[in-house]
Amino acid sequence: MSRVAYVNGRYGPKSEAAVHVEDRGYQFADAVYEVWGVSGGHLMDYDGHMARLERSLDELRIRRPMTREALTQVLRETVRRNRVVDGLVYLQISRGTAPRDHAFPSADTPPSVVVTAKSISRARQEAAASKGISVVTR
């Protein structure tokens, strides 16, 4: 099955997903990420992850790319398009694309948003959790 990624407003094949070379997440690690577990097709600890994401964006003064409701729809749609029942959904939000400079770009620079999702068997998640191991796969 072909995996699907969401990048800056578009869903497409993960193999073709890309951000600009001058994206600040790439150039300066000027970004925030969050990872939700997915169980039974639902985002786990939704409120906790969303609160941490919003706090991180605010602390770094990265503007929110969309409303919480719109972002939730993107996360859910990425999970749906990848047919993930049990797995992980990854979100990265960078300060956006701007000419390389150490000063922050103008406040109207749109943040970059990347969302991917993948399946991980529930048995594998539970076995790792019982050993205190976080499940991370490629």
mmCIF file of C-alpha atoms in Angstrom:
data_model
loop_
_atom_site.group_PDB
_atom_site.id
_atom_site.type_symbol
_atom_site.label_atom_id
_atom_site.label_comp_id
_atom_site.label_asym_id
_atom_site.label_seq_id
_atom_site.Cartn_x
_atom_site.Cartn_y
_atom_site.Cartn_z
ATOM 1 C CA MET A 1 0.000 0.000 0.000
ATOM 2 C CA SER A 2 1.278 3.453 -0.897
ATOM 3 C CA ARG A 3 1.634 5.752 2.105
ATOM 4 C CA VAL A 4 0.184 9.258 2.076
ATOM 5 C CA ALA A 5 1.673 12.444 3.543
ATOM 6 C CA TYR A 6 0.170 15.862 4.129
ATOM 7 C CA VAL A 7 2.511 18.748 3.269
ATOM 8 C CA ASN A 8 1.422 22.381 3.394
ATOM 9 C CA GLY A 9 -2.188 21.903 2.391
ATOM 10 C CA ARG A 10 -1.867 18.895 0.079
ATOM 11 C CA TYR A 11 -2.146 15.154 0.467
ATOM 12 C CA GLY A 12 0.058 13.060 -1.764
ATOM 13 C CA PRO A 13 2.339 10.045 -1.975
ATOM 14 C CA LYS A 14 4.857 10.043 0.866
ATOM 15 C CA SER A 15 7.580 9.167 -1.646
ATOM 16 C CA GLU A 16 6.988 12.546 -3.324
ATOM 17 C CA ALA A 17 6.577 14.637 -0.146
ATOM 18 C CA ALA A 18 9.075 17.482 0.205
ATOM 19 C CA VAL A 19 9.699 20.800 1.885
ATOM 20 C CA HIS A 20 11.735 23.644 0.420
ATOM 21 C CA VAL A 21 15.494 23.563 1.042
ATOM 22 C CA GLU A 22 15.213 26.923 2.836
ATOM 23 C CA ASP A 23 12.556 25.688 5.251
ATOM 24 C CA ARG A 24 13.643 26.811 8.716
ATOM 25 C CA GLY A 25 12.959 23.380 10.147
ATOM 26 C CA TYR A 26 15.575 21.972 7.812
ATOM 27 C CA GLN A 27 18.038 24.867 8.013
ATOM 28 C CA PHE A 28 17.890 25.602 11.767
ATOM 29 C CA ALA A 29 15.784 22.885 13.413
ATOM 30 C CA ASP A 30 13.354 25.775 13.975
ATOM 31 C CA ALA A 31 10.312 23.577 14.385
ATOM 32 C CA VAL A 32 8.088 21.607 16.725
ATOM 33 C CA TYR A 33 6.948 18.017 16.381
ATOM 34 C CA GLU A 34 4.350 15.893 18.110
ATOM 35 C CA VAL A 35 3.555 12.191 17.821
ATOM 36 C CA TRP A 36 0.152 10.718 18.656
ATOM 37 C CA GLY A 37 -0.484 7.061 19.223
ATOM 38 C CA VAL A 38 -3.426 5.723 17.238
ATOM 39 C CA SER A 39 -5.590 3.004 18.753
ATOM 40 C CA GLY A 40 -8.704 1.693 17.093
ATOM 41 C CA GLY A 41 -8.366 4.513 14.554
ATOM 42 C CA HIS A 42 -8.526 7.207 17.276
ATOM 43 C CA LEU A 43 -5.848 9.665 18.372
ATOM 44 C CA MET A 44 -4.708 8.754 21.888
ATOM 45 C CA ASP A 45 -4.423 11.443 24.598
ATOM 46 C CA TYR A 46 -5.581 14.005 22.051
ATOM 47 C CA ASP A 47 -5.944 16.875 24.531
ATOM 48 C CA GLY A 48 -2.573 16.274 26.188
ATOM 49 C CA HIS A 49 -0.681 16.188 22.908
ATOM 50 C CA MET A 50 -2.536 19.180 21.506
ATOM 51 C CA ALA A 51 -1.885 21.225 24.665
ATOM 52 C CA ARG A 52 1.843 20.400 24.493
ATOM 53 C CA LEU A 53 1.959 21.256 20.787
ATOM 54 C CA GLU A 54 0.267 24.618 21.336
ATOM 55 C CA ARG A 55 2.494 25.421 24.323
ATOM 56 C CA SER A 56 5.620 24.554 22.304
ATOM 57 C CA LEU A 57 4.539 26.695 19.348
ATOM 58 C CA ASP A 58 3.743 29.610 21.661
ATOM 59 C CA GLU A 59 7.063 29.324 23.532
ATOM 60 C CA LEU A 60 9.012 29.356 20.266
ATOM 61 C CA ARG A 61 6.763 32.065 18.808
ATOM 62 C CA ILE A 62 5.876 29.916 15.803
ATOM 63 C CA ARG A 63 2.449 30.926 14.640
ATOM 64 C CA ARG A 64 -0.221 28.271 14.583
ATOM 65 C CA PRO A 65 -0.735 27.191 10.980
ATOM 66 C CA MET A 66 -4.490 26.632 11.330
ATOM 67 C CA THR A 67 -7.187 26.296 13.950
ATOM 68 C CA ARG A 68 -7.130 23.345 16.328
ATOM 69 C CA GLU A 69 -10.233 21.990 14.595
ATOM 70 C CA ALA A 70 -8.661 22.213 11.139
ATOM 71 C CA LEU A 71 -5.442 20.570 12.359
ATOM 72 C CA THR A 72 -7.466 17.790 13.960
ATOM 73 C CA GLN A 73 -9.151 17.155 10.611
ATOM 74 C CA VAL A 74 -5.744 16.960 8.885
ATOM 75 C CA LEU A 75 -4.460 14.484 11.490
ATOM 76 C CA ARG A 76 -7.572 12.315 11.213
ATOM 77 C CA GLU A 77 -7.609 12.444 7.426
ATOM 78 C CA THR A 78 -3.945 11.423 7.260
ATOM 79 C CA VAL A 79 -4.702 8.479 9.562
ATOM 80 C CA ARG A 80 -7.714 7.557 7.396
ATOM 81 C CA ARG A 81 -5.855 7.824 4.078
ATOM 82 C CA ASN A 82 -3.089 5.589 5.438
ATOM 83 C CA ARG A 83 -5.647 3.098 6.796
ATOM 84 C CA VAL A 84 -4.035 3.198 10.229
ATOM 85 C CA VAL A 85 -6.062 1.424 12.905
ATOM 86 C CA ASP A 86 -3.216 1.020 15.417
ATOM 87 C CA GLY A 87 -0.055 3.031 14.905
ATOM 88 C CA LEU A 88 1.417 6.511 15.006
ATOM 89 C CA VAL A 89 0.731 9.882 13.416
ATOM 90 C CA TYR A 90 3.615 12.365 13.198
ATOM 91 C CA LEU A 91 3.260 16.144 12.927
ATOM 92 C CA GLN A 92 6.026 18.646 12.238
ATOM 93 C CA ILE A 93 5.430 22.401 12.149
ATOM 94 C CA SER A 94 8.323 24.681 11.218
ATOM 95 C CA ARG A 95 8.560 28.466 11.199
ATOM 96 C CA GLY A 96 8.281 28.231 7.418
ATOM 97 C CA THR A 97 10.363 28.894 4.330
ATOM 98 C CA ALA A 98 12.435 32.062 4.122
ATOM 99 C CA PRO A 99 15.869 33.057 2.813
ATOM 100 C CA ARG A 100 18.571 31.736 5.130
ATOM 101 C CA ASP A 101 19.155 34.326 7.850
ATOM 102 C CA HIS A 102 19.523 33.926 11.578
ATOM 103 C CA ALA A 103 16.862 36.554 12.274
ATOM 104 C CA PHE A 104 13.267 35.295 12.309
ATOM 105 C CA PRO A 105 11.471 35.830 9.008
ATOM 106 C CA SER A 106 8.581 38.273 8.830
ATOM 107 C CA ALA A 107 5.570 37.406 10.969
ATOM 108 C CA ASP A 108 3.436 36.755 7.873
ATOM 109 C CA THR A 109 5.672 33.837 6.750
ATOM 110 C CA PRO A 110 3.383 30.799 6.763
ATOM 111 C CA PRO A 111 4.554 27.856 8.898
ATOM 112 C CA SER A 112 5.268 24.578 7.131
ATOM 113 C CA VAL A 113 3.163 21.581 8.163
ATOM 114 C CA VAL A 114 4.002 17.922 7.522
ATOM 115 C CA VAL A 115 1.870 14.994 8.729
ATOM 116 C CA THR A 116 2.570 11.292 8.196
ATOM 117 C CA ALA A 117 1.034 8.154 9.695
ATOM 118 C CA LYS A 118 1.948 4.499 9.879
ATOM 119 C CA SER A 119 0.595 1.277 11.274
ATOM 120 C CA ILE A 120 2.228 -0.574 14.146
ATOM 121 C CA SER A 121 0.657 -3.731 15.502
ATOM 122 C CA ARG A 122 -1.019 -3.397 18.873
ATOM 123 C CA ALA A 123 0.890 -6.467 20.107
ATOM 124 C CA ARG A 124 4.190 -4.771 19.274
ATOM 125 C CA GLN A 125 3.109 -1.554 21.019
ATOM 126 C CA GLU A 126 2.014 -3.427 24.143
ATOM 127 C CA ALA A 127 5.139 -5.617 24.271
ATOM 128 C CA ALA A 128 7.387 -2.569 24.039
ATOM 129 C CA ALA A 129 5.363 -0.598 26.586
ATOM 130 C CA SER A 130 5.556 -3.472 29.079
ATOM 131 C CA LYS A 131 9.359 -3.184 28.903
ATOM 132 C CA GLY A 132 9.291 0.600 29.204
ATOM 133 C CA ILE A 133 10.361 0.984 25.567
ATOM 134 C CA SER A 134 8.961 3.582 23.225
ATOM 135 C CA VAL A 135 8.084 2.091 19.834
ATOM 136 C CA VAL A 136 9.823 3.867 16.981
ATOM 137 C CA THR A 137 10.105 2.255 13.570
ATOM 138 C CA ARG A 138 11.076 3.401 10.109
#
